[in-house]
Coordinates of C-alpha atoms and ligand atoms in Angstrom, one line a residue:
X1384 CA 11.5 -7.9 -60.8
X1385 CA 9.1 -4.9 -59.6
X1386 CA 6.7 -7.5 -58.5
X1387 CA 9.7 -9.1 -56.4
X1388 CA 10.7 -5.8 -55.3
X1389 CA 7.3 -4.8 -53.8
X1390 CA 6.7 -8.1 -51.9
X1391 CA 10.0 -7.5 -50.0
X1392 CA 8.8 -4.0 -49.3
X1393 CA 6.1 -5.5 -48.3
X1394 CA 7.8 -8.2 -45.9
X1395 CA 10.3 -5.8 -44.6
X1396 CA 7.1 -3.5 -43.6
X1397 CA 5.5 -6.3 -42.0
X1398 CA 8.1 -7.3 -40.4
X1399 CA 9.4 -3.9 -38.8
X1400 CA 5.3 -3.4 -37.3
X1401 CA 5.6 -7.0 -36.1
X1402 CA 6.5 -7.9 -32.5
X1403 CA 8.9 -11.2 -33.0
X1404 CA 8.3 -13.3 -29.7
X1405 CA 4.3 -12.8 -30.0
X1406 CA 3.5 -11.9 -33.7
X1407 CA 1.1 -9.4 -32.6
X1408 CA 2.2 -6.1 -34.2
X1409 CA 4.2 -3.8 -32.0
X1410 CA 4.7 -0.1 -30.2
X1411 CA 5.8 0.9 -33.9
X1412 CA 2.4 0.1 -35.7
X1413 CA 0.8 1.5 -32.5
X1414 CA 2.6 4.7 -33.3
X1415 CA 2.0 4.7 -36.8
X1416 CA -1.5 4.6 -36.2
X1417 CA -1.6 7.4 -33.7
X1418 CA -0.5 9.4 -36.8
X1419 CA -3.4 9.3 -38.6
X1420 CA -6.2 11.1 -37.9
X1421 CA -8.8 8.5 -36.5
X1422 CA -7.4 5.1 -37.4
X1423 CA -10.6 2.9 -37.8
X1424 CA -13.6 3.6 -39.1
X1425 CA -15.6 3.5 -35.9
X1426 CA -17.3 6.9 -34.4
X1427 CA -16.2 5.8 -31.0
X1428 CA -13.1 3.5 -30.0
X1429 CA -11.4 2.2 -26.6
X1430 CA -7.8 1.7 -25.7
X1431 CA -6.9 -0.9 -23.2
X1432 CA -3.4 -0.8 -21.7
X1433 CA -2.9 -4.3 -20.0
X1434 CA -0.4 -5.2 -18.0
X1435 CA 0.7 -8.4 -16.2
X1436 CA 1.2 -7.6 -12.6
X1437 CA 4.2 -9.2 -10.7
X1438 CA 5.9 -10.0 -14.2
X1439 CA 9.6 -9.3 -13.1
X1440 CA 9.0 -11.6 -10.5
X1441 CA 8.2 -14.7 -12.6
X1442 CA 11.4 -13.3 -14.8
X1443 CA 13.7 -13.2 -11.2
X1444 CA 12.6 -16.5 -9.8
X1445 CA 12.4 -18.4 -13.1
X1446 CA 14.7 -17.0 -15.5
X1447 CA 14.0 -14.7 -19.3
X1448 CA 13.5 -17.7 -20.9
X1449 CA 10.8 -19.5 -18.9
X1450 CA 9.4 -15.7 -18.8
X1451 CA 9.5 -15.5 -22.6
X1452 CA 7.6 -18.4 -22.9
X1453 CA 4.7 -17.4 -20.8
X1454 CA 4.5 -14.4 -22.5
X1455 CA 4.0 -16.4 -26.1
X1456 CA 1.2 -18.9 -24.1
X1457 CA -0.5 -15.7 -22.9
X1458 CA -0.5 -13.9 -26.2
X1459 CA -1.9 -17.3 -28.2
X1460 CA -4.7 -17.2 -25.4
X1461 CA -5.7 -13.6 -25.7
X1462 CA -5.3 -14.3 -29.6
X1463 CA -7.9 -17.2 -29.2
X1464 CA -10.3 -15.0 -27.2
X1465 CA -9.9 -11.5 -28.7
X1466 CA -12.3 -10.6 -32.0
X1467 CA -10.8 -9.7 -35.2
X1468 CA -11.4 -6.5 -35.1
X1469 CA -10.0 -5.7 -32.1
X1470 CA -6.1 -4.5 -33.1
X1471 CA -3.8 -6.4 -29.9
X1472 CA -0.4 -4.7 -30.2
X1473 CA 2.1 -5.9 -27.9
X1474 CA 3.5 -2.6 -26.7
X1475 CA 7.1 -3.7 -24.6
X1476 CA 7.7 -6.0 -21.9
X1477 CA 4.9 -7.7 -20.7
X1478 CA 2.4 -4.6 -21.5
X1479 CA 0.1 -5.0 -24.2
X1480 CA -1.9 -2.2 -25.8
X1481 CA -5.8 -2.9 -27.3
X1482 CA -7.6 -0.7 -29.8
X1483 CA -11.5 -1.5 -29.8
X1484 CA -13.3 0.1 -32.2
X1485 CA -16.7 0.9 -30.9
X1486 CA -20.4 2.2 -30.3
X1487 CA -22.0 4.4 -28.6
X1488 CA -22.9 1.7 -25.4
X1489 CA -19.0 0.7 -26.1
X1490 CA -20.4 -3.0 -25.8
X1491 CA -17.3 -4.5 -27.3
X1492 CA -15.1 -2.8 -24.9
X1493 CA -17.0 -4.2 -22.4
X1494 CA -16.9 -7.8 -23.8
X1495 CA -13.5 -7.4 -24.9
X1496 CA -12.7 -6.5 -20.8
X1497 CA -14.8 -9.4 -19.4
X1498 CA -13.1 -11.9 -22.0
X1499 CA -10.2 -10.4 -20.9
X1500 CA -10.9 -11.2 -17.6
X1501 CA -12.0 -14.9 -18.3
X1502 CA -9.3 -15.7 -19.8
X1503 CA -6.4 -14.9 -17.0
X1504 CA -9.0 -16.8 -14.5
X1505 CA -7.4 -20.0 -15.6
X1506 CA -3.7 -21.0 -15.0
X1507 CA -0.6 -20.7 -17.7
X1508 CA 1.1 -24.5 -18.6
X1509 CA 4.6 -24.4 -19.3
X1510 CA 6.6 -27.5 -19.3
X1511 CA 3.5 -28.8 -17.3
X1512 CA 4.3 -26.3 -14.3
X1513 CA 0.8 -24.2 -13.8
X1514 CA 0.9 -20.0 -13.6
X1515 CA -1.7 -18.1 -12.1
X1516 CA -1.4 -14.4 -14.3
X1517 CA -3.5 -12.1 -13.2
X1518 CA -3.0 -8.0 -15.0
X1519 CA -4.2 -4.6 -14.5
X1520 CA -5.7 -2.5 -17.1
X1521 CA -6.6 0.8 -17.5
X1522 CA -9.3 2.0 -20.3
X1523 CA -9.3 5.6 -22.5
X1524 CA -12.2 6.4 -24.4
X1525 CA -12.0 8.5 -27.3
X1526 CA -14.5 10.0 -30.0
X1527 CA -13.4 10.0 -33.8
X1528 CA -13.2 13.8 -33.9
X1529 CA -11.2 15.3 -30.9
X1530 CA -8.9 12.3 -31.6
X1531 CA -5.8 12.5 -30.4
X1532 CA -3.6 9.1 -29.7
X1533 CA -1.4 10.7 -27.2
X1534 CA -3.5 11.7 -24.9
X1535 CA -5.4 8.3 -25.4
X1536 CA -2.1 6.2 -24.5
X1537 CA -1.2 8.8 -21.7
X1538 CA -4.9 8.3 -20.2
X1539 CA -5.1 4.4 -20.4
X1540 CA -1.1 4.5 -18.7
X1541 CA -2.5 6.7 -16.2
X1542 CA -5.7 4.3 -15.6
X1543 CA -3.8 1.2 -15.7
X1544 CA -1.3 2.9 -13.2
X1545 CA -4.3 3.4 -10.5
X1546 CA -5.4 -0.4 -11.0
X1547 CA -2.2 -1.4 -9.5
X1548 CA -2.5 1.0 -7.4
X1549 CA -5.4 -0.4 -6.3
X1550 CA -4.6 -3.6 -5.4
X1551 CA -3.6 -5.2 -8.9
X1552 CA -5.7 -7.8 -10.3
X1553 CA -8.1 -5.1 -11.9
X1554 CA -9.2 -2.3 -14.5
X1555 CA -10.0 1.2 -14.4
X1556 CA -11.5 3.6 -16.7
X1557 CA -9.7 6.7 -17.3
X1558 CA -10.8 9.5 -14.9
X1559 CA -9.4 13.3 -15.1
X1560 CA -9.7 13.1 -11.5
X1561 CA -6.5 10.3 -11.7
X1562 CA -4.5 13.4 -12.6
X1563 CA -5.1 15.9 -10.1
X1564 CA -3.9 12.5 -7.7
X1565 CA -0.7 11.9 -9.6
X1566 CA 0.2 15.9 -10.0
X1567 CA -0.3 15.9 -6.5
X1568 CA 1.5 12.6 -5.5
X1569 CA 4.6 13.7 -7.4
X1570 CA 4.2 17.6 -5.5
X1571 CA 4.6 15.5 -2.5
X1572 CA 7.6 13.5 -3.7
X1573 CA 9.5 16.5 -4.8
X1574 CA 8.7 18.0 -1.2
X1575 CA 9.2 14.9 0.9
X1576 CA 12.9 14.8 -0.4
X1577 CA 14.0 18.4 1.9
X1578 CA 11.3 17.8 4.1
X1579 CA 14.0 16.6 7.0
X1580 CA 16.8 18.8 6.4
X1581 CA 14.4 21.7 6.4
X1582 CA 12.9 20.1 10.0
X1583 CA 9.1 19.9 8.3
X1584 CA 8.4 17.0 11.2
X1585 CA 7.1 16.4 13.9
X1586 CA 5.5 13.7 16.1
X1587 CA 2.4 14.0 18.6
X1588 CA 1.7 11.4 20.9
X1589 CA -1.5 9.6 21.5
X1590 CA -2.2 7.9 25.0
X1591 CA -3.0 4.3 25.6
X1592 CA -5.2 3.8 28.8
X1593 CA -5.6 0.5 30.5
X1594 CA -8.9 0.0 30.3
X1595 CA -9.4 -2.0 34.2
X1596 CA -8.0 0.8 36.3
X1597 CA -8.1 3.6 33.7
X1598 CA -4.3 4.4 34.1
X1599 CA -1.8 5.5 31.0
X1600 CA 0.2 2.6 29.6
X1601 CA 1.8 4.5 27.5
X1602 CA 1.8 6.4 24.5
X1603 CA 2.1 5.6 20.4
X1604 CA 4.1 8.2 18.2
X1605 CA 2.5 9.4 15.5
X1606 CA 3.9 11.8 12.4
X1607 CA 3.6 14.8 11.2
X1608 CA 4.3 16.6 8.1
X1609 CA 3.7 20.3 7.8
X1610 CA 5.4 21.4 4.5
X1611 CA 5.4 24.8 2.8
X1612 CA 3.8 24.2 -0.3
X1613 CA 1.3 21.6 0.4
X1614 CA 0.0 22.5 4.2
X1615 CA -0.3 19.7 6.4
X1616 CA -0.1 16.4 4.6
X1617 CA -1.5 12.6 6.3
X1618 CA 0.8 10.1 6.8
X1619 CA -1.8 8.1 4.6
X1620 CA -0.3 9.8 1.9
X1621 CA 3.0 10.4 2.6
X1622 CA 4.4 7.3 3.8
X1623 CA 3.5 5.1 1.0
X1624 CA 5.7 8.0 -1.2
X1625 CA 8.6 7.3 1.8
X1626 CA 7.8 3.7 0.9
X1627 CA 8.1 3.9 -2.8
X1628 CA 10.9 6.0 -2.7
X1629 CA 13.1 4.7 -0.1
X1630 CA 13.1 7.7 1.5
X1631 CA 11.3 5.8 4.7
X1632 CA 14.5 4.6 6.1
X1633 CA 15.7 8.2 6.7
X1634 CA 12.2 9.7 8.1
X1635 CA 11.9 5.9 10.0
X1636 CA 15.2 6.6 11.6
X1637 CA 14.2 10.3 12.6
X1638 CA 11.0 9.1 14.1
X1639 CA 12.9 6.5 16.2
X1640 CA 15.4 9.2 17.7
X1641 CA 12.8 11.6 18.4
X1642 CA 10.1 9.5 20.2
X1643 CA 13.2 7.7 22.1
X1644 CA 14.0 11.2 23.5
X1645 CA 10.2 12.3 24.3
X1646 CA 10.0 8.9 26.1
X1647 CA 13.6 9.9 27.9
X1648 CA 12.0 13.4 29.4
X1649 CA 8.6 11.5 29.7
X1650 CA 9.7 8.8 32.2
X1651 CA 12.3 10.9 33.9
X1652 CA 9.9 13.7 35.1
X1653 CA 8.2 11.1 37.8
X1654 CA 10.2 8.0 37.6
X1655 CA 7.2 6.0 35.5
X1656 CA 7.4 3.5 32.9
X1657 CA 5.2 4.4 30.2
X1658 CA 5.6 2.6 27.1
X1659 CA 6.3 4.6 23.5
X1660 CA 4.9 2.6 20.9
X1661 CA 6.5 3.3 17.1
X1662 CA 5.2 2.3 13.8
X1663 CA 7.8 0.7 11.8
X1664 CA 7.1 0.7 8.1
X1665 CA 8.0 -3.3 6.2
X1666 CA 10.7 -1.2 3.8
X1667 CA 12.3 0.1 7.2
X1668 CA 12.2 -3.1 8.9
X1669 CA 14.6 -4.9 6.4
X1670 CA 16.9 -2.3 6.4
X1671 CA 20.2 -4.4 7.1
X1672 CA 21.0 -1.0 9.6
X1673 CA 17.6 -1.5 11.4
X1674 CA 18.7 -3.4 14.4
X1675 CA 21.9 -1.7 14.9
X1676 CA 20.3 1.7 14.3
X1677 CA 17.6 1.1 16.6
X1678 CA 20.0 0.1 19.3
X1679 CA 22.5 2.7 19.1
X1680 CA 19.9 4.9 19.4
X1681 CA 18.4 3.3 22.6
X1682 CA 21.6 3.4 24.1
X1683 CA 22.6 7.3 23.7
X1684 CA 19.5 8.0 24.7
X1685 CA 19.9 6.1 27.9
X1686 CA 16.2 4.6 27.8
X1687 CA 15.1 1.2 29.0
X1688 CA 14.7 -2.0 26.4
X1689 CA 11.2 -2.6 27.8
X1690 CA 9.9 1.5 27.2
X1691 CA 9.9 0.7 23.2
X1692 CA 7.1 -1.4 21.5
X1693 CA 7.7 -1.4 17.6
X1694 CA 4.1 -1.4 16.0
X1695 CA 4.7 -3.5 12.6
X1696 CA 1.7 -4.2 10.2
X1697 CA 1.2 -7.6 8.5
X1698 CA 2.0 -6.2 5.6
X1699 CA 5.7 -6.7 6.5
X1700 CA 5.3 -10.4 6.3
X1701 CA 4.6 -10.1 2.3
X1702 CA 8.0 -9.7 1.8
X1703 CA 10.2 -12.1 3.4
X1704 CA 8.6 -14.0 6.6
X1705 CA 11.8 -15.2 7.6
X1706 CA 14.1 -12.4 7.6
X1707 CA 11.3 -10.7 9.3
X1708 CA 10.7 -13.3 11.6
X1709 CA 14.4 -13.0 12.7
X1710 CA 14.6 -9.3 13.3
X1711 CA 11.3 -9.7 15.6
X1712 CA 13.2 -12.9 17.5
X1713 CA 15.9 -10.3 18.2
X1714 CA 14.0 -7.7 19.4
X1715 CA 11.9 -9.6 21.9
X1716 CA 15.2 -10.9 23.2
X1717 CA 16.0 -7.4 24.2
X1718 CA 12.7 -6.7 25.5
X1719 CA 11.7 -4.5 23.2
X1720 CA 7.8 -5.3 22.8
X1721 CA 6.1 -6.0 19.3
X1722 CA 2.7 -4.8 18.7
X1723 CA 0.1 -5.9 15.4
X1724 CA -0.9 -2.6 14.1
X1725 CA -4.4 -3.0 12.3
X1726 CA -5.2 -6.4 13.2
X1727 CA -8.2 -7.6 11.0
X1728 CA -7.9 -5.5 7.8
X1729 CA -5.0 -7.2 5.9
X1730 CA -4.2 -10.6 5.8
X1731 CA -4.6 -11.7 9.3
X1732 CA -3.3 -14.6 9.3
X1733 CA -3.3 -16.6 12.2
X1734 CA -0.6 -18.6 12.1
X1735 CA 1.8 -15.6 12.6
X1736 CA 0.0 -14.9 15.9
X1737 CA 1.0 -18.3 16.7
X1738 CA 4.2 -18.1 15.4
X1739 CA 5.6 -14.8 16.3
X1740 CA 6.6 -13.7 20.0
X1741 CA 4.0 -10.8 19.3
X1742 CA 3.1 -8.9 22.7
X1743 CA 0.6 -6.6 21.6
X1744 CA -2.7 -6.7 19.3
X1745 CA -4.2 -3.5 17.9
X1746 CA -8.0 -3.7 16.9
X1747 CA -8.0 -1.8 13.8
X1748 CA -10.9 0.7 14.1
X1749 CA -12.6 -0.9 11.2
X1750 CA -14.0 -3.1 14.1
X1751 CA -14.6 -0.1 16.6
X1752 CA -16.5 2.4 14.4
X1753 CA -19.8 0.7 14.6
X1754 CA -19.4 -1.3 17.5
X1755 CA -22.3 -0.1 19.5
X1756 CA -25.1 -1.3 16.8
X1757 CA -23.4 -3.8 15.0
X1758 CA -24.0 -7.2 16.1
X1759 CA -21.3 -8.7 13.9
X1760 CA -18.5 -6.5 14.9
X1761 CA -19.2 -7.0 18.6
X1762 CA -18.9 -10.9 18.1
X1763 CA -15.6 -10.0 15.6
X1764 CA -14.1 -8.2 18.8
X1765 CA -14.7 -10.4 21.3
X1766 CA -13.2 -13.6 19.9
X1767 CA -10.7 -11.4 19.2
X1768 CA -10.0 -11.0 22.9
X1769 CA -10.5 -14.4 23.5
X1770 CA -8.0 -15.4 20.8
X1771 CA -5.6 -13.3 21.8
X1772 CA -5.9 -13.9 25.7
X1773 CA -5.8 -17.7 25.0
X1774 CA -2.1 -17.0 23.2
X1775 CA -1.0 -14.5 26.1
X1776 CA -1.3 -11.3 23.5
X1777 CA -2.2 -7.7 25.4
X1778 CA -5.1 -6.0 23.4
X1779 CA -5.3 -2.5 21.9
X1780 CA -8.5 -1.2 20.8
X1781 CA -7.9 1.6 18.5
X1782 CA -10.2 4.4 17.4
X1783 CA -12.6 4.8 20.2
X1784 CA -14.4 7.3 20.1
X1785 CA -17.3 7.9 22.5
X1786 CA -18.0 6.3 26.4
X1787 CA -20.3 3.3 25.0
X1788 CA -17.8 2.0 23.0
X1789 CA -14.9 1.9 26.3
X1790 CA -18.0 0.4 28.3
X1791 CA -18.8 -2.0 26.2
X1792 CA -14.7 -2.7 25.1
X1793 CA -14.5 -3.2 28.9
X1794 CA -17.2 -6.0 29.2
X1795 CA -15.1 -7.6 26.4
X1796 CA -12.2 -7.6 28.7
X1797 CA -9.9 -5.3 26.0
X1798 CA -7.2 -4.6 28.1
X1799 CA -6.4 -1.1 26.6
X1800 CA -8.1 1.8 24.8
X1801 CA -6.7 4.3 22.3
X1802 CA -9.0 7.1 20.6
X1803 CA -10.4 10.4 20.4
X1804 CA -12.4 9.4 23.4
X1805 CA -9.6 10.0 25.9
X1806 CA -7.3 12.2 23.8
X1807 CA -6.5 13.4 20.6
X1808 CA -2.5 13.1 19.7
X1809 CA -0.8 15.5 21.8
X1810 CA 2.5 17.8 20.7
X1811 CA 5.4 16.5 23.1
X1812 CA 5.5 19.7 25.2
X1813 CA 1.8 19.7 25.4
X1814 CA 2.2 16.3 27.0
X1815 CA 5.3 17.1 28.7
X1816 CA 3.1 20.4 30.4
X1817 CA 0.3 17.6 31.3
X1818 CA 3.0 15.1 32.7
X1819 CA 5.3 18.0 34.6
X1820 CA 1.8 18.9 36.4
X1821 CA 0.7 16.2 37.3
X1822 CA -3.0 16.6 35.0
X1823 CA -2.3 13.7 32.4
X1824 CA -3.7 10.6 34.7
X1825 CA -6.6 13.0 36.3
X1826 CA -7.6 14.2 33.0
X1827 CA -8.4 11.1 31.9
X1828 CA -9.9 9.6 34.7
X1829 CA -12.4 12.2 34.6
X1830 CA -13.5 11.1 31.4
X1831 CA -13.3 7.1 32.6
Ligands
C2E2136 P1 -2.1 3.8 12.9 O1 -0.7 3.4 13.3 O2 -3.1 2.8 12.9 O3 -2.4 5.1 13.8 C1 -3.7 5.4 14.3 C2 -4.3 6.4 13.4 O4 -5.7 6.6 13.9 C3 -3.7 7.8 13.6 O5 -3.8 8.5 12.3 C4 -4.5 8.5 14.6 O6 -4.5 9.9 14.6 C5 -5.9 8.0 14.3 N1 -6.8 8.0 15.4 C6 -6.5 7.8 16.7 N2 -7.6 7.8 17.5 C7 -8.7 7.9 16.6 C8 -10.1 8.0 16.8 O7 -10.7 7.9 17.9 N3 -10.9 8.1 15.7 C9 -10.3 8.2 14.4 N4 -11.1 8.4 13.4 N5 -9.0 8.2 14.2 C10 -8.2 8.0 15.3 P2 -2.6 9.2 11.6 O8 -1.8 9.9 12.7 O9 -3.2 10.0 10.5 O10 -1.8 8.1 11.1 C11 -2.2 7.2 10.1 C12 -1.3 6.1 9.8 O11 -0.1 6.5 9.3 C13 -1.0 5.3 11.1 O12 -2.0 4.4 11.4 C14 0.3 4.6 10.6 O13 0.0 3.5 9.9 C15 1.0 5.7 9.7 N6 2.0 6.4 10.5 C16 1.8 7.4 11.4 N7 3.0 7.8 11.9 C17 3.9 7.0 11.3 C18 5.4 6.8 11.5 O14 6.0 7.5 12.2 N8 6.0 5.9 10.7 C19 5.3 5.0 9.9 N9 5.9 4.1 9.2 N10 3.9 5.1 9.8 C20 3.3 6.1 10.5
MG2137 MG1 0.1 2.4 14.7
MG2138 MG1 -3.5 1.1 13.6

């Protein structure tokens, strides 16, 4: 009876540390381990925190169960390719949690990583329809004394976190300095949220010069946040938080208002025609109010279609190419131009120059920075121009920075030049002083 009695103990214990869909143990063992002091014998141990990127994906397109299954296939695989005395505990979801213990040169973390790795390079069959997984992971390290499994689990999260970050597809070790950027990315979310209402805003214009006659076309809005607490933050690291948070649409929609009026004043002062070009983030973009938004806006503020170019990136065409495709059909119907911020960087894919009624090509200064000396970035450029000339597309060199670079530029036949070179950003009544006396156009021709 006893003997009975203890093997259901037993089976009940098992069964409670034991994850049912994989049979790997679960976030309950895990935790039972972090109780004890240092739970394997090793001096030295690592913790890998995998997880599968784009998993709710495969779960929204193809349903739990089809989901559920992969998630068995991928555990028998890492079961196959993992040692035995590594302990896999599947931690929720499709995150799994790996304790390696280890030596000093933490070889079998590293093997256990590049098996890792080897493993999710080939595709996933279920019901004989092929899955490419790929995961992040982030990696703690710990010593057996100083051991503590909370901080071990909170470092490999935090890790794991900046491999998607990152890009995906990846692993990171654990770096204190990965703090001091979350601290500070969440500072910036807590201020980004009263950073309109408490007008921390503003926009400066850059000018964009033709480069043939060394006129202005126009000018491209750019933002700026100067907040209490943290100073004067990028837009590099503010908008992705917009982004992320959704508060982009509300900042998007206060950048379009505001650089419609500064266009407004612009063109009325002398009659002229200068253009205002506007990034548009991809969140923003499929906003079902966009459109409407953007044209109410136009209209109160009296301004011509043809004034606004909308910059987009290709990054807007990762989400759904032909909702996007649609909005951009309507725009150009209006008149309102389209420009290809960053053109060369991301995905660049051809076809959507074909495609899409773009107007406008940006250069991203990626290609301008060493242009002078660099052989391979002067051919990069100007097949550029000959790409984009053959399909009708105006050209924007951005970043240029010195007179060789808008000499050379002009050889290439670039049509127009925006940098440091001919002006920094400008605040709107610094421009407006420029504009009202008549200095703006001289100004830069001086430097031409
Ligand atoms: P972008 O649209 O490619 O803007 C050009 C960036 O290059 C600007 O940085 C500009 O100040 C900088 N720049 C201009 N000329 C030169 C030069 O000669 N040399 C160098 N090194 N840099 C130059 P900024 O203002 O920091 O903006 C960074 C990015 O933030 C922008 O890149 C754009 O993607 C985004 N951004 C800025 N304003 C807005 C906005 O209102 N809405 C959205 N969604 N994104 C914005
Ligand atoms: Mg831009
Ligand atoms: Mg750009």
């Amino acid at each position: 009876m006893a003997e009975t009695l203890e093997a259901r103990d037993k089976e009940l214990e098992r069964m409670a540390y034991t994850d049912s869909l994989t049979g790997f143990k679960n976030k309950a063992y895990l935790y039972e381990l972090g109780w004890m002091e240092a739970p394997i014998g090793a001096e030295l141990f690592g913790m890998i925190y995998l997880d599968i990127d784009n998993f709710k994906n495969i779960n929204d397109s193809y349903g739990h169960t089809l989901g559920d299954d992969l998630l068995v296939t991928v555990s028998e695989r890492l079961r196959d390719c993992i040692g035995e005395d590594v302990i896999v505990t599947r931690f929720g979801g499709d995150e799994f949690v790996l304790i390696v213990p280890d030596d000093r040169g933490l070889q079998l973390t590293h093997e256990t990583i590049d098996k890792l790795i080897d493993t999710f390079k080939t595709p996933f069959f279920i019901d004989e329809r092929g899955f490419f997984v790929t995961v992040s992971m982030g990696i703690s390290v710990s010593e057996r004394e100083g051991y503590d499994f909370d901080l071990m689990l909170k470092a490999a999260d935090i890790a794991m976190y900046q491999a998607k970050e990152s890009g995906k597809n990846n692993y990171m070790f654990y770096d204190p300095e990965m703090d001091r950027k979350i601290k500070r990315r969440l500072l910036i979310e807590m201020n980004l949220r009263n950073a309109l209402d408490d007008e921390e805003f503003s926009l400066v214009y850059q000018p964009q010069i033709l480069a043939k006659s060394g006129q202005v076309r126009g000018f491209e809005a750019l933002i700026r946040w100067n907040n209490k607490e943290l100073g004067q933050v990028s837009p590099l690291d503010f908008i992705p938080v917009a982004e992320e948070t959704g508060m982009i649409e509300k900042i998007g929609k206060w950048v379009i208002q505001s650089a419609c009026e500064t266009i407004r004043t612009i063109n009325s002062v002398n009659g002229t025609d200068y253009i205002m070009s506007i990034n548009v983030s991809p969140v923003q973009i499929s906003n079902p109010f966009f459109l409407t938004d953007l044209y109410e806006i136009i209209q109160e503020t009296g301004i011509k279609n043809e004034w606004i170019e909308i910059e987009i990136t290709e990054n807007v065409f990762l989400a759904n190419v032909e909702e996007v495709i649609s909005i951009i059909l309507h725009l150009t119907s209006r008149g309102i131009l389209i420009s290809l911020d960053d053109f060369g960087t991301g995905y660049s894919s051809l076809s959507y120059l074909n495609k899409l009624p773009i107007d406008t090509l940006k250069i991203d200064r990626e290609f301008i920075r060493n242009l002078i000396h660099d052989k391979d970035d002067q051919k990069m450029v100007e097949s550029i121009v000959l790409l984009a000339h053959k399909l009708g597309i105006f050209l924007v060199a951005e970043g240029v920075e010195n007179q060789s670079q808008v000499r050379l530029l002009n050889d290439f036949s670039c049509d127009c030049i925006q940098g440091f070179y001919f002006s920094k950003p400008l605040q709107s009544d610094a421009l407006l002083e420029l504009i009202e006396s008549g200095n703006l156009d001289s100004e830069i021709k001086s430097k031409y």
